[in-house]
XYZ file of C-alpha atoms in Angstrom:
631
model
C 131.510 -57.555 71.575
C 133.930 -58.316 69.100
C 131.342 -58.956 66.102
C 129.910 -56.104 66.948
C 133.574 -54.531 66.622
C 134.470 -56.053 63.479
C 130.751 -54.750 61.578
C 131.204 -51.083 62.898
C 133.377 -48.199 61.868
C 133.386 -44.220 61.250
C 133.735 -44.674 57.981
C 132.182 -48.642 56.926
C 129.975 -50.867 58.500
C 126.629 -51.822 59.356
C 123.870 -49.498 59.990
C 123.242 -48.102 63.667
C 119.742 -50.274 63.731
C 121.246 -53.218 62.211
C 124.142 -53.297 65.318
C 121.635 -52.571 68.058
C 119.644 -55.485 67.454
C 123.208 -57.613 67.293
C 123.532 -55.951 70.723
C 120.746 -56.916 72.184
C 120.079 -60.402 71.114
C 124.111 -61.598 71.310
C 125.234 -59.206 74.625
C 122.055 -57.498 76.160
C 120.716 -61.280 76.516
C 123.291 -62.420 78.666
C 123.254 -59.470 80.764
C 119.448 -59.504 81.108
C 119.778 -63.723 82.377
C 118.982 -64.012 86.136
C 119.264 -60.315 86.697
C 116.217 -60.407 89.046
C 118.544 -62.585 91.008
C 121.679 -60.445 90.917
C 120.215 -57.516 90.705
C 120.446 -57.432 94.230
C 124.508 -56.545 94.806
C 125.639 -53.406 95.555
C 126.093 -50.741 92.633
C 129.640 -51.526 93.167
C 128.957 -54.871 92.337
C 127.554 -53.933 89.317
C 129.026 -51.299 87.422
C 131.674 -53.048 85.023
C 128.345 -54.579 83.947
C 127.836 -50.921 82.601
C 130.829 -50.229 80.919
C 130.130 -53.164 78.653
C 126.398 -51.994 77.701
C 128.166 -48.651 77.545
C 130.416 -50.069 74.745
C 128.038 -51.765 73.000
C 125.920 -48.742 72.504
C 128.758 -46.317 71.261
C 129.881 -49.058 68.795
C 126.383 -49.124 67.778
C 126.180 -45.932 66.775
C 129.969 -44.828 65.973
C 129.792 -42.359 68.769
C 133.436 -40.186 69.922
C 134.827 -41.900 73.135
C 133.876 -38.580 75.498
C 130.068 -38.723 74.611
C 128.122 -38.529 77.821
C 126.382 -41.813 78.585
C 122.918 -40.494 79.046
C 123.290 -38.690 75.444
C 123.814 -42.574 74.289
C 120.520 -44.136 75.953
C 118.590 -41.574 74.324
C 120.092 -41.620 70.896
C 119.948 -45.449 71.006
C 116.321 -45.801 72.628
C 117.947 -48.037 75.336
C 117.640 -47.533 78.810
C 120.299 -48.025 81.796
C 120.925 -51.422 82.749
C 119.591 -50.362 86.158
C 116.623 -49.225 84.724
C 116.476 -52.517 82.806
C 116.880 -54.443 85.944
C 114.155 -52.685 87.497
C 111.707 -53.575 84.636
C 112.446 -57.116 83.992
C 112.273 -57.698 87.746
C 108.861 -56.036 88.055
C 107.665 -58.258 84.960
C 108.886 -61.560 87.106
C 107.017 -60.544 89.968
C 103.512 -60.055 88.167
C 104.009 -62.713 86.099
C 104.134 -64.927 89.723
C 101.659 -62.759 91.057
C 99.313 -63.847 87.993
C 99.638 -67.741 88.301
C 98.826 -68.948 91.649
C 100.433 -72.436 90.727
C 103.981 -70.953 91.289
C 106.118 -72.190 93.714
C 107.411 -69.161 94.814
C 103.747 -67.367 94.527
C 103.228 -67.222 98.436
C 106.647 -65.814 99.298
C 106.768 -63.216 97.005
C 103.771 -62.150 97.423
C 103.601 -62.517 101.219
C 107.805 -61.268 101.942
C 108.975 -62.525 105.365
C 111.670 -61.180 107.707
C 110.248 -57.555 107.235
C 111.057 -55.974 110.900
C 115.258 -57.622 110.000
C 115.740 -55.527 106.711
C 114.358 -52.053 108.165
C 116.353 -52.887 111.223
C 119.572 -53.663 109.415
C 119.544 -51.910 106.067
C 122.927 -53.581 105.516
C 121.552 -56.825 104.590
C 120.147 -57.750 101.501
C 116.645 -57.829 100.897
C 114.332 -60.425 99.382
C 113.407 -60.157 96.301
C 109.531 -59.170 97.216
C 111.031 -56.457 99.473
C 112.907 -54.924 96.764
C 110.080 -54.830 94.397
C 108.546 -53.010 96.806
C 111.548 -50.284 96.885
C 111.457 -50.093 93.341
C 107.443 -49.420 92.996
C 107.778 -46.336 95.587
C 110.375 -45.150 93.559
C 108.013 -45.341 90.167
C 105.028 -43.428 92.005
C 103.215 -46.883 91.547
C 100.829 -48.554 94.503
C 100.353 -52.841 94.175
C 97.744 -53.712 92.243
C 95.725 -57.244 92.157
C 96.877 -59.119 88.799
C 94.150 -61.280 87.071
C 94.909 -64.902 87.603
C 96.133 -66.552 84.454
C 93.429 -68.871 82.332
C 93.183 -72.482 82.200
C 94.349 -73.363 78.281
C 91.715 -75.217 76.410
C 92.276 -79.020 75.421
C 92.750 -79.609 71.636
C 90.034 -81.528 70.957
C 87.672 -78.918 72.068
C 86.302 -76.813 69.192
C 86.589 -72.981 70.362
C 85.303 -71.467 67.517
C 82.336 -68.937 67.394
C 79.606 -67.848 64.994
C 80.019 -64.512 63.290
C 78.172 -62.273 60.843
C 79.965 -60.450 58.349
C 77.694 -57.662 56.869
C 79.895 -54.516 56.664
C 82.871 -56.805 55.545
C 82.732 -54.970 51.912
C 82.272 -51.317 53.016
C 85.180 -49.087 54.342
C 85.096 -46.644 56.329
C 87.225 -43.766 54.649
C 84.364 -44.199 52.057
C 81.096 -45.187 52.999
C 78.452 -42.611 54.781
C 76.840 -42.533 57.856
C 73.431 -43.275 55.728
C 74.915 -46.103 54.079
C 75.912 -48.122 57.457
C 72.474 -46.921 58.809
C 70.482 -48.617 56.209
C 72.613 -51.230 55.903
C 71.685 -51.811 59.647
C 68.528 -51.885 59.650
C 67.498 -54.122 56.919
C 70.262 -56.892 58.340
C 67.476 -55.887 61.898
C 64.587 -56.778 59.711
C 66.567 -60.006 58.640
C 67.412 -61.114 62.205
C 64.172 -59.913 63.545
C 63.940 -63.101 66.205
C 67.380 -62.273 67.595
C 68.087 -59.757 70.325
C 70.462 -57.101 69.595
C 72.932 -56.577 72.307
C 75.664 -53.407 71.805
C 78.695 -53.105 73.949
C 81.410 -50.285 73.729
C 84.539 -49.292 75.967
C 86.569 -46.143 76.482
C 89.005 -45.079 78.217
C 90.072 -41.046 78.767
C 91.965 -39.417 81.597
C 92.759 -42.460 83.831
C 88.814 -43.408 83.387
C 88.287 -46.640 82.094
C 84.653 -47.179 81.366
C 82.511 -50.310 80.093
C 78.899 -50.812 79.330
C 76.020 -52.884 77.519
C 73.011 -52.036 76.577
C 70.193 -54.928 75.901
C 66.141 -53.803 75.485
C 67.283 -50.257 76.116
C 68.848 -50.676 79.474
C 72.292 -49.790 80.276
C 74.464 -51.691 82.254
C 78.119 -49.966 83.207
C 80.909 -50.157 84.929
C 84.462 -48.898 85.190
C 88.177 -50.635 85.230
C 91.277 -50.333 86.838
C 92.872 -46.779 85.772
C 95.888 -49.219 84.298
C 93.349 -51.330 81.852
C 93.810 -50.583 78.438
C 90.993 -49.554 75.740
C 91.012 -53.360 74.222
C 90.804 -54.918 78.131
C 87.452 -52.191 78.217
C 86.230 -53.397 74.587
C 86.397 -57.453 75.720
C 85.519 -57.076 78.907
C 81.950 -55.278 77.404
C 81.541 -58.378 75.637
C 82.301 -60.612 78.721
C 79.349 -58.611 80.490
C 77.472 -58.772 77.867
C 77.497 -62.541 77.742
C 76.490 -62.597 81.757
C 73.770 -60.231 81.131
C 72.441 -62.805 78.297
C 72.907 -65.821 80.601
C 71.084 -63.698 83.333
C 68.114 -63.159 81.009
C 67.998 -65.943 79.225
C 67.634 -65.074 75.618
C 67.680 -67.883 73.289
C 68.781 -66.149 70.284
C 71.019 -63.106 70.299
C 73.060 -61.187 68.114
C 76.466 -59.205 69.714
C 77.320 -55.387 68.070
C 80.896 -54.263 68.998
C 82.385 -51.476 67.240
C 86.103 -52.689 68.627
C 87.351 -54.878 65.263
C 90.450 -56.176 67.596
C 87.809 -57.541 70.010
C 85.865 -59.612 67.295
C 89.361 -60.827 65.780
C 90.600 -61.752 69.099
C 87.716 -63.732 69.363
C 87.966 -65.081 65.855
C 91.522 -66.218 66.402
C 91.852 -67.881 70.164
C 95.308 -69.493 71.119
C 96.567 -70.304 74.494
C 98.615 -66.493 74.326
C 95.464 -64.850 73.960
C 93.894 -61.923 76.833
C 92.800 -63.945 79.523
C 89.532 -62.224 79.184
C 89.619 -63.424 75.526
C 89.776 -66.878 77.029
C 87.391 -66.325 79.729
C 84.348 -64.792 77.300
C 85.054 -68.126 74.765
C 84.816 -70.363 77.954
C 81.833 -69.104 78.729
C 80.222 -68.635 75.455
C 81.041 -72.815 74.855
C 79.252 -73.218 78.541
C 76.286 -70.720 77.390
C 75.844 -72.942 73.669
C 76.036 -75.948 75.060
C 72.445 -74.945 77.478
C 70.983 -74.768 74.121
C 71.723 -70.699 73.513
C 72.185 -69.388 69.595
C 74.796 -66.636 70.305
C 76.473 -64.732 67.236
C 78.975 -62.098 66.841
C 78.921 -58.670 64.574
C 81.167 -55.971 64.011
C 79.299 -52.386 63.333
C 81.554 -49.605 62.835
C 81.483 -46.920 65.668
C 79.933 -43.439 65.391
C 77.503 -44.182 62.232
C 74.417 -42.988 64.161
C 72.882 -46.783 64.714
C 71.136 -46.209 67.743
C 71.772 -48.574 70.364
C 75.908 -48.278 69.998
C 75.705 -44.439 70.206
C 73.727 -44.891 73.658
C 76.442 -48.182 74.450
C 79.705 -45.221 74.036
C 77.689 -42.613 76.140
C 77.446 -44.751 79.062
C 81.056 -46.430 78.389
C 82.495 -42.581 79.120
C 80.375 -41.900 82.248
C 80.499 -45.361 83.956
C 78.705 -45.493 87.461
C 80.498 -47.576 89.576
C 83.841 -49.576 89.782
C 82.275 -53.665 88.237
C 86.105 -54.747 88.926
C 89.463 -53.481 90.043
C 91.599 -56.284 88.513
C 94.628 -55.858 86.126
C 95.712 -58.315 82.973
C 99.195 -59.176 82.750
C 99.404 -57.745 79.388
C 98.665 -54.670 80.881
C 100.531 -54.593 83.844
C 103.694 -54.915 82.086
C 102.753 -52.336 79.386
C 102.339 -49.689 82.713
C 105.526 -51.030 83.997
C 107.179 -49.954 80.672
C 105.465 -46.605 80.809
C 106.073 -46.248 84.470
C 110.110 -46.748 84.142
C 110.255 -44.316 81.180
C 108.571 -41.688 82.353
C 111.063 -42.156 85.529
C 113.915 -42.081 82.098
C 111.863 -39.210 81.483
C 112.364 -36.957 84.530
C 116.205 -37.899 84.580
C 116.461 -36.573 81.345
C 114.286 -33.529 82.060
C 117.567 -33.101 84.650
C 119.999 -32.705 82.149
C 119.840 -28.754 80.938
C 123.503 -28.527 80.180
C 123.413 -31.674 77.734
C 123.947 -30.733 74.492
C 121.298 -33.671 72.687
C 118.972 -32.536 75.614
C 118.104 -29.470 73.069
C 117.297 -31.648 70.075
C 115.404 -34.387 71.403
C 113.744 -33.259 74.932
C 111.736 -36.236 74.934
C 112.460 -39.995 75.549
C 111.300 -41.493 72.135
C 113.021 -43.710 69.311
C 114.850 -41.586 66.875
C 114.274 -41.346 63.492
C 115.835 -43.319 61.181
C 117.512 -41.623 58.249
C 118.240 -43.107 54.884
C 121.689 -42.556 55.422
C 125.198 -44.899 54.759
C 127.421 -45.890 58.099
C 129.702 -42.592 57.441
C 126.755 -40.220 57.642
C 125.283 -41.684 60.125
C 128.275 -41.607 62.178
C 128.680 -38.083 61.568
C 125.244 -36.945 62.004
C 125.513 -38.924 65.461
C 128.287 -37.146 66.612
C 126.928 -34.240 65.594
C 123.846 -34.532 67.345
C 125.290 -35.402 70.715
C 127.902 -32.397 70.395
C 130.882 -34.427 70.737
C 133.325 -34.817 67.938
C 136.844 -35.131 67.103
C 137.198 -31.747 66.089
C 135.703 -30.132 69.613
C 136.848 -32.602 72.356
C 139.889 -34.529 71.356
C 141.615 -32.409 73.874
C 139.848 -34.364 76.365
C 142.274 -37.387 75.733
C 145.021 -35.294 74.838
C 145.204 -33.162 77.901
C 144.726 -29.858 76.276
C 143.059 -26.797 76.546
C 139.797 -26.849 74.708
C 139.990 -25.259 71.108
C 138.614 -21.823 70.297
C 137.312 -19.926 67.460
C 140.120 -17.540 66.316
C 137.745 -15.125 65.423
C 134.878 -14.820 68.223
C 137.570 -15.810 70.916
C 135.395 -18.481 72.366
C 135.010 -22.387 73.412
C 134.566 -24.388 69.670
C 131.373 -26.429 69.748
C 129.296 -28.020 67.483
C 126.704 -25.643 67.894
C 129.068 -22.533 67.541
C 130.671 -23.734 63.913
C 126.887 -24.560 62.193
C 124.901 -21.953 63.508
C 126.799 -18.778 65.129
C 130.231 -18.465 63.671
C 130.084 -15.385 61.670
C 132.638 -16.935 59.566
C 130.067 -19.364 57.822
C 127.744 -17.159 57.145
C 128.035 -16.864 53.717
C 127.956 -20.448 53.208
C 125.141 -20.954 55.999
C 122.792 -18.250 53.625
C 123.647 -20.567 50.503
C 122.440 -23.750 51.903
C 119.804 -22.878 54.426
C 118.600 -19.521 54.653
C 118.197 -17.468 57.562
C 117.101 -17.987 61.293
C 118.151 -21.591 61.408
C 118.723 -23.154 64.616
C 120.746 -26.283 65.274
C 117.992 -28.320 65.941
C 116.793 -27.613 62.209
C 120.162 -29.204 60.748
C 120.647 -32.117 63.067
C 116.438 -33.539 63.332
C 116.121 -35.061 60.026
C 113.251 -37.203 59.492
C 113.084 -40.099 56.861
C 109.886 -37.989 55.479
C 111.969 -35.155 54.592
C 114.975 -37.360 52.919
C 112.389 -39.020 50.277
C 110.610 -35.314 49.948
C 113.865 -33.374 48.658
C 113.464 -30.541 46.639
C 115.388 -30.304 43.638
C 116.074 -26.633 43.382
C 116.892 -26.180 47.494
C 119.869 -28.292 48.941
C 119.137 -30.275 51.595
C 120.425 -29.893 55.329
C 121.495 -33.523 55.778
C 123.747 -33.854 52.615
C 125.885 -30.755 54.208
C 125.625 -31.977 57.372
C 126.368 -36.050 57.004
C 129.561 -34.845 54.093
C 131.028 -32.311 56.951
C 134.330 -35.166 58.112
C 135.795 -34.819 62.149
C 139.322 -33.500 61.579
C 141.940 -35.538 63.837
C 143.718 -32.078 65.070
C 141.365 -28.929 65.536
C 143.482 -26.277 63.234
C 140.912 -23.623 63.810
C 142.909 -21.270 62.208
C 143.463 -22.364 58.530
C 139.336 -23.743 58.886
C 138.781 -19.782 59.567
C 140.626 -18.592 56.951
C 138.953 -21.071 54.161
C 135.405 -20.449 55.566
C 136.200 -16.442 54.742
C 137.285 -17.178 51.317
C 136.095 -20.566 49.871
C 132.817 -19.700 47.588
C 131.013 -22.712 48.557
C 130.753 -26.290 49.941
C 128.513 -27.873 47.735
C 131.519 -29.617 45.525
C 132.984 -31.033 48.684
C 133.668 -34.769 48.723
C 134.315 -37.401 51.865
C 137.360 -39.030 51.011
C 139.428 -41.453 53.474
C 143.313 -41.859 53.696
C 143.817 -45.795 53.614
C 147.808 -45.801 53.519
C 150.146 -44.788 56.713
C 153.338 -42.687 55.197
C 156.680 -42.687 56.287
C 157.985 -39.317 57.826
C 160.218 -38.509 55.062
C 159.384 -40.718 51.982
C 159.343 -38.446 48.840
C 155.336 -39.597 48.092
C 154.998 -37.845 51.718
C 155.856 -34.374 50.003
C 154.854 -34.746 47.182
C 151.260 -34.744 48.844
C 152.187 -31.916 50.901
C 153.266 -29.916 48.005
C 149.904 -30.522 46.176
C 147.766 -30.327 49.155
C 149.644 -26.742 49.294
C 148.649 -26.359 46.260
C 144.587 -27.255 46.543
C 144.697 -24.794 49.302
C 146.953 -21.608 48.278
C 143.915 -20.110 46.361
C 142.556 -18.654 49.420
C 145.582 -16.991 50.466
C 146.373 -14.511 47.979
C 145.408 -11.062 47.247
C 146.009 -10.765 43.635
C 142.182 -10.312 41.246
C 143.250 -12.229 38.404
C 141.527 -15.450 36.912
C 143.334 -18.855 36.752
C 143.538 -19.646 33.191
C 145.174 -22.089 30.929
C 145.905 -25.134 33.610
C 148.836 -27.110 33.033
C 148.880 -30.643 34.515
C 152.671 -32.209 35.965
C 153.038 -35.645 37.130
C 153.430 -34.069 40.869
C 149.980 -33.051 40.346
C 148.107 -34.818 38.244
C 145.598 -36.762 40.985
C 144.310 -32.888 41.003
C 142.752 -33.041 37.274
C 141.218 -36.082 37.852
C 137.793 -36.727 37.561
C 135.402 -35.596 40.283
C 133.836 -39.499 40.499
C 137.092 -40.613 41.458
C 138.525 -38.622 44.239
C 142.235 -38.808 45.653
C 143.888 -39.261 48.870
C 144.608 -36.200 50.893
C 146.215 -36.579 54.706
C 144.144 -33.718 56.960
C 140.753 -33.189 57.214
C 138.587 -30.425 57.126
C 140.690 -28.037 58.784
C 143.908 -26.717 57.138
C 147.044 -27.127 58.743
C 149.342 -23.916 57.639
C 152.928 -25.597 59.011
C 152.037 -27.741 55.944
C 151.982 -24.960 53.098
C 155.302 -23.474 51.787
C 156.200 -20.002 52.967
C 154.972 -18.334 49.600
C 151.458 -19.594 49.745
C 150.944 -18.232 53.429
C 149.980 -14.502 54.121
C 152.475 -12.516 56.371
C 150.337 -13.359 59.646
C 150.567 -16.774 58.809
C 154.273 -16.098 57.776
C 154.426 -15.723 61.340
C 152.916 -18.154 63.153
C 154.799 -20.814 61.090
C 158.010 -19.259 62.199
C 157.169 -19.343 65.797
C 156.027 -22.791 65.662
C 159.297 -23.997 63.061
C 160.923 -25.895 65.401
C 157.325 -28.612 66.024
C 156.736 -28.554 62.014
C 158.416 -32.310 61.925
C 156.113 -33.645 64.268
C 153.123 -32.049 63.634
C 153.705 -33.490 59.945
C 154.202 -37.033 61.163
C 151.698 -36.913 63.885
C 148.865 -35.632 60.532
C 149.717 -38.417 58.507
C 149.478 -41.043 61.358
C 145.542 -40.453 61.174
C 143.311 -41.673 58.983
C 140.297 -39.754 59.196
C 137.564 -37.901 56.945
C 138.275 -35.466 54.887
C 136.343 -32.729 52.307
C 137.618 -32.936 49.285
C 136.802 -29.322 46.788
C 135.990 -30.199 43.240
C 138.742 -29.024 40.806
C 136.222 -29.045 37.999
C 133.773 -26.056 39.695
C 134.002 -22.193 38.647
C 136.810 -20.268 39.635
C 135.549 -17.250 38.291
C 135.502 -15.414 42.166
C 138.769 -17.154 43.326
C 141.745 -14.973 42.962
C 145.200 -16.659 41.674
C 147.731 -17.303 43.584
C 151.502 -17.049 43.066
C 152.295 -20.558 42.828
C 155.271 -22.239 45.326
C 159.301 -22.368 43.428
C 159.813 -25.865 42.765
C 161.719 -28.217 45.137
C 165.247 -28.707 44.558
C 165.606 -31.512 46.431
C 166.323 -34.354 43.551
C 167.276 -34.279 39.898
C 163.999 -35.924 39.639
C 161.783 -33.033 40.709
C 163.915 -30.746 38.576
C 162.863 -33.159 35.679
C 160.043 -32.902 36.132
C 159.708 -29.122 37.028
C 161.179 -28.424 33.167
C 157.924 -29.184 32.058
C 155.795 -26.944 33.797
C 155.414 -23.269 32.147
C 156.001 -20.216 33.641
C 152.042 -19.028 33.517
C 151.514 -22.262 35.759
C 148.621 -21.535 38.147
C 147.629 -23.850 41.372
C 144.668 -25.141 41.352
């Protein structure tokens, strides 16, 4: 936990994807070891073990401390640990349930001491009892597993004869006429062979397979769980009992499934156990003295007997087999336990993510630095800095000074009358939250030049350390725009009365007075001081300011503040000391306004009488002329 500590930060770091997969292969791994065994002690038992996967994730991610756990699965893709428990204990249990030479085969599969555990509920179960609890609570009935394959020696060649004649078309390019004719003169080539077409399907929980040899049909359906592939091989597999059956010297297999023929091509001991079966019994077939080959044809071209081959694969007539391969009994576990993710999720109305992602899916990933993607996040799950540090502060929850209401996430980008202006600007009208915060990679490479993007406003918006809801009204009424706004950090910690400490204040005062002022005249002629001059640098090189996005008014001199603010600083005089020290303690984001934009709409300001506090400032303050304007 502690690498994964050291390479993450709200402001530096790793990305998100990068620090998952640290997760899981340095912290997941050892919580995943011999869960099947422990998974059986109480929840009790068990729940430090999800503070630390609970940690891991926000790290992962830079998410605020009070983000609700559930919006962190979904944002990370990463399910519960009990949920993970569940799955990798299911996997264990098919995986003995497919290899009869197990030692623990019979006792899992055939659980003893039944009529004890319903009688005492108190006492632990086996381990094939609780799979049972856990497949009732999936809406999922025990299936039979097909036994596991016998791996071929090495000596034993395994490899099968194949004709390539549609290797050089495509698809995307050829016709229908091309493939036909094609076809028919490779027929006329292989005239002594017999053509044998297989197909598979598989549509609404029907799994269908079928052959067709001297235009008969031969079908069959699968287990509902089967995949399309397990339908496409298994064709083939029937195929090759319906040439043994008949006993065709020289035959010639059509599929239209290209993973079929290149699992076929490419056998190794991890290959479908059907896989293995149809090569073992194509190598017993050869060796009787039968010429079998195999040919891909590419589906729906019109050739004649794999047209008739997909028809009967959709309708089959009876069940052939109502086995299940491994590979596909774990894939339905998977989908089993997320669509059980699914319908917890579904639960959660009041969750704030809920509304931007309703479904249980991988998020997108963004072509974004750490800082942005922090901030997007936080964003996205609704809790930042800004909106529920008085969650660990034991406070009353902020509110908008204007609309009188609870601040959220959702209220500041998409209601707030007081960012309208700027909301019109950047994104037009009739957004919705959901069109700010879901930001596909697509759109990030697709960028228009002429219309600003959402994410750049979005990802440069910082989470201020004290919500001053206030000041952030008053500068989202009179700033003309955010586009010039820069993310800055404050590296240094300053002591409570050190002279660089005002100094900062006074030209933080400064950067901000031009929206408090109700003069119409122009700033012109801008004179630079020394107590200033990080203000006229260049935009590519921005300074170090001590608040973030929101203004904090018991920082501004009394002549830069309008009378209501006049007033609220006087009521609040006597907590101005702390509140200073307490806003340069943090060292958070902030947005940082371009000196070098127009100024053209923004009014002047009266600018602050000079500190008397040393012969230094007065110094300096002899140099500054009397038409001085803040900036």
């Amino acid at each position: 936990m502690n690498i994964v500590k050291i390479l993450s930060s709200s402001w530096y770091g790793a990305e998100s994807s990068s620090l998952l997969k640290i997760y899981r292969a340095l912290i997941r791994s050892k919580l995943d070891y011999g869960s099947a065994i422990y998974g059986s002690a109480s929840k009790s038992t068990l729940r430090p073990l999800d503070t630390i996967h609970n940690q891991g994730l926000r790290l992962s991610v830079g998410a605020f401390r009070t983000s609700p756990i559930l919006s962190l699965y979904i944002l990370c893709n990463e399910p519960s640990l009990e949920l993970r428990r569940e799955r990798l204990a299911l996997n264990l249990f098919f995986k003995i349930k497919s290899d009869d030479s197990h030692p623990s085969h019979y006792n899992v599969i055939n659980p003893k001491y039944g009529t004890l555990f319903s009688i005492r509920p108190s006492f632990t179960p086996t381990f094939g009892f609780r799979i049972g609890t856990i497949l009732r609570s999936i809406n999922t009935v025990d299936f039979p597993v097909l036994n596991k394959s016998d791996e071929f020696p090495p000596w034993k060649d395994t490899r099968l004869n194949f004709i390539d004649i549609f290797e050089k078309w495509h698809e995307s390019t050829t016709h229908n006429l091309v493939y036909q004719s094609i076809f028919y003169d490779h027929r006329q080539q292989f005239s002594g062979y017999e053509p044998v077409f297989t197909d598979g399907s598989k549509a609404d929980n029907l799994v269908g397979t079928a052959v067709v040899i001297r235009n008969s049909i031969v079908s069959g359906g699968l287990h509902e769980l089967c995949s399309v592939f397990t339908s496409e091989i298994y064709a083939i597999y029937l195929a090759l009992v319906e040439i043994a059956d008949r006993n065709y010297k020289k035959t010639i297999l059509y599929s239209d499934s290209k993973s079929a023929i290149e699992a076929l091509r490419s056998v190794s001991p991890l290959s479908h156990p059907i896989v293995l079966k149809c090569v073992e019994f194509y190598l017993y077939l050869t060796g009787k003295g039968l010429n079998i080959m195999f040919c891909w044809i590419p589906g729906h071209s019109g050739i004649i007997g794999n047209e008739m081959a997909d028809k009967a694969a959709r309708r089959p007539a009876t069940v052939v087999d109502n086995f299940v391969p491994l590979c596909d009994a774990l894939q339905a576990v998977k989908n089993q336990l997320t669509k059980k993710w699914q319908r917890t999720w579904d639960e959660q109305n009041q969750n704030k993510l809920h509304d931007l992602q309703p479904m249980v899916k991988p998020s997108k990933n963004c072509a974004l630095n750490r800082k942005q993607s922090v901030v997007l996040n936080r964003l996205r799950i609704g809790h930042t800095r800004l909106t529920h540090e008085f969650l660990l502060l034991s406070e009353p929850p902020p509110t908008c000074t204007r609309c009188q209401c609870i601040l959220s996430v959702k209220h500041i980008l998409v209601q707030c009358p007081n960012f309208d202006i700027h909301r019109r600007n950047r994104f037009g009208s009739n957004i919705c939250l959901k069109d700010l915060l879901d930001i596909s990679a697509d759109s990030s490479s697709k960028q228009s030049a002429s219309t600003p993007r959402a994410s750049s406003a979005i990802t440069n918006l910082s989470l201020p350390s004290s919500p001053s809801v206030a000041a952030l009204s008053a500068i989202a009424s009179a700033s003309p725009d955010l586009t010039d706004f820069k993310l800055v950090t404050n590296k240094k910690k300053l002591k409570k009365d050190s002279p660089i400490k005002t100094n900062n204040s006074i030209t933080k005062a400064e950067k901000i007075s031009k929206f408090y002022t109700t003069s119409s005249r122009e700033v012109t002629n801008p004179v630079t001081s020394k107590d200033n001059i990080s203000s006229h640098q260049s935009a590519l090189k921005p300074f170090d300011t001590t608040k973030p996005t929101s203004v904090d008014i018991e920082l501004l001199p009394m002549a830069v503040l309008p009378p209501l603010e006049k007033k609220i600083l006087q009521s609040r005089e006597s907590d101005a000391d702390a509140e200073m020290s307490s806003s340069f303690s943090s060292e958070e984001d902030t947005l940082e306004y371009n000196m070098s934009e127009d100024l053209e709409d923004s009014p002047a300001v009266i600018s602050p009488p000079p500190s008397s506090k040393s012969e230094k400032t007065k110094n300096k303050n002899k140099y500054i002329p009397t038409n001085y304007k803040n900036r």
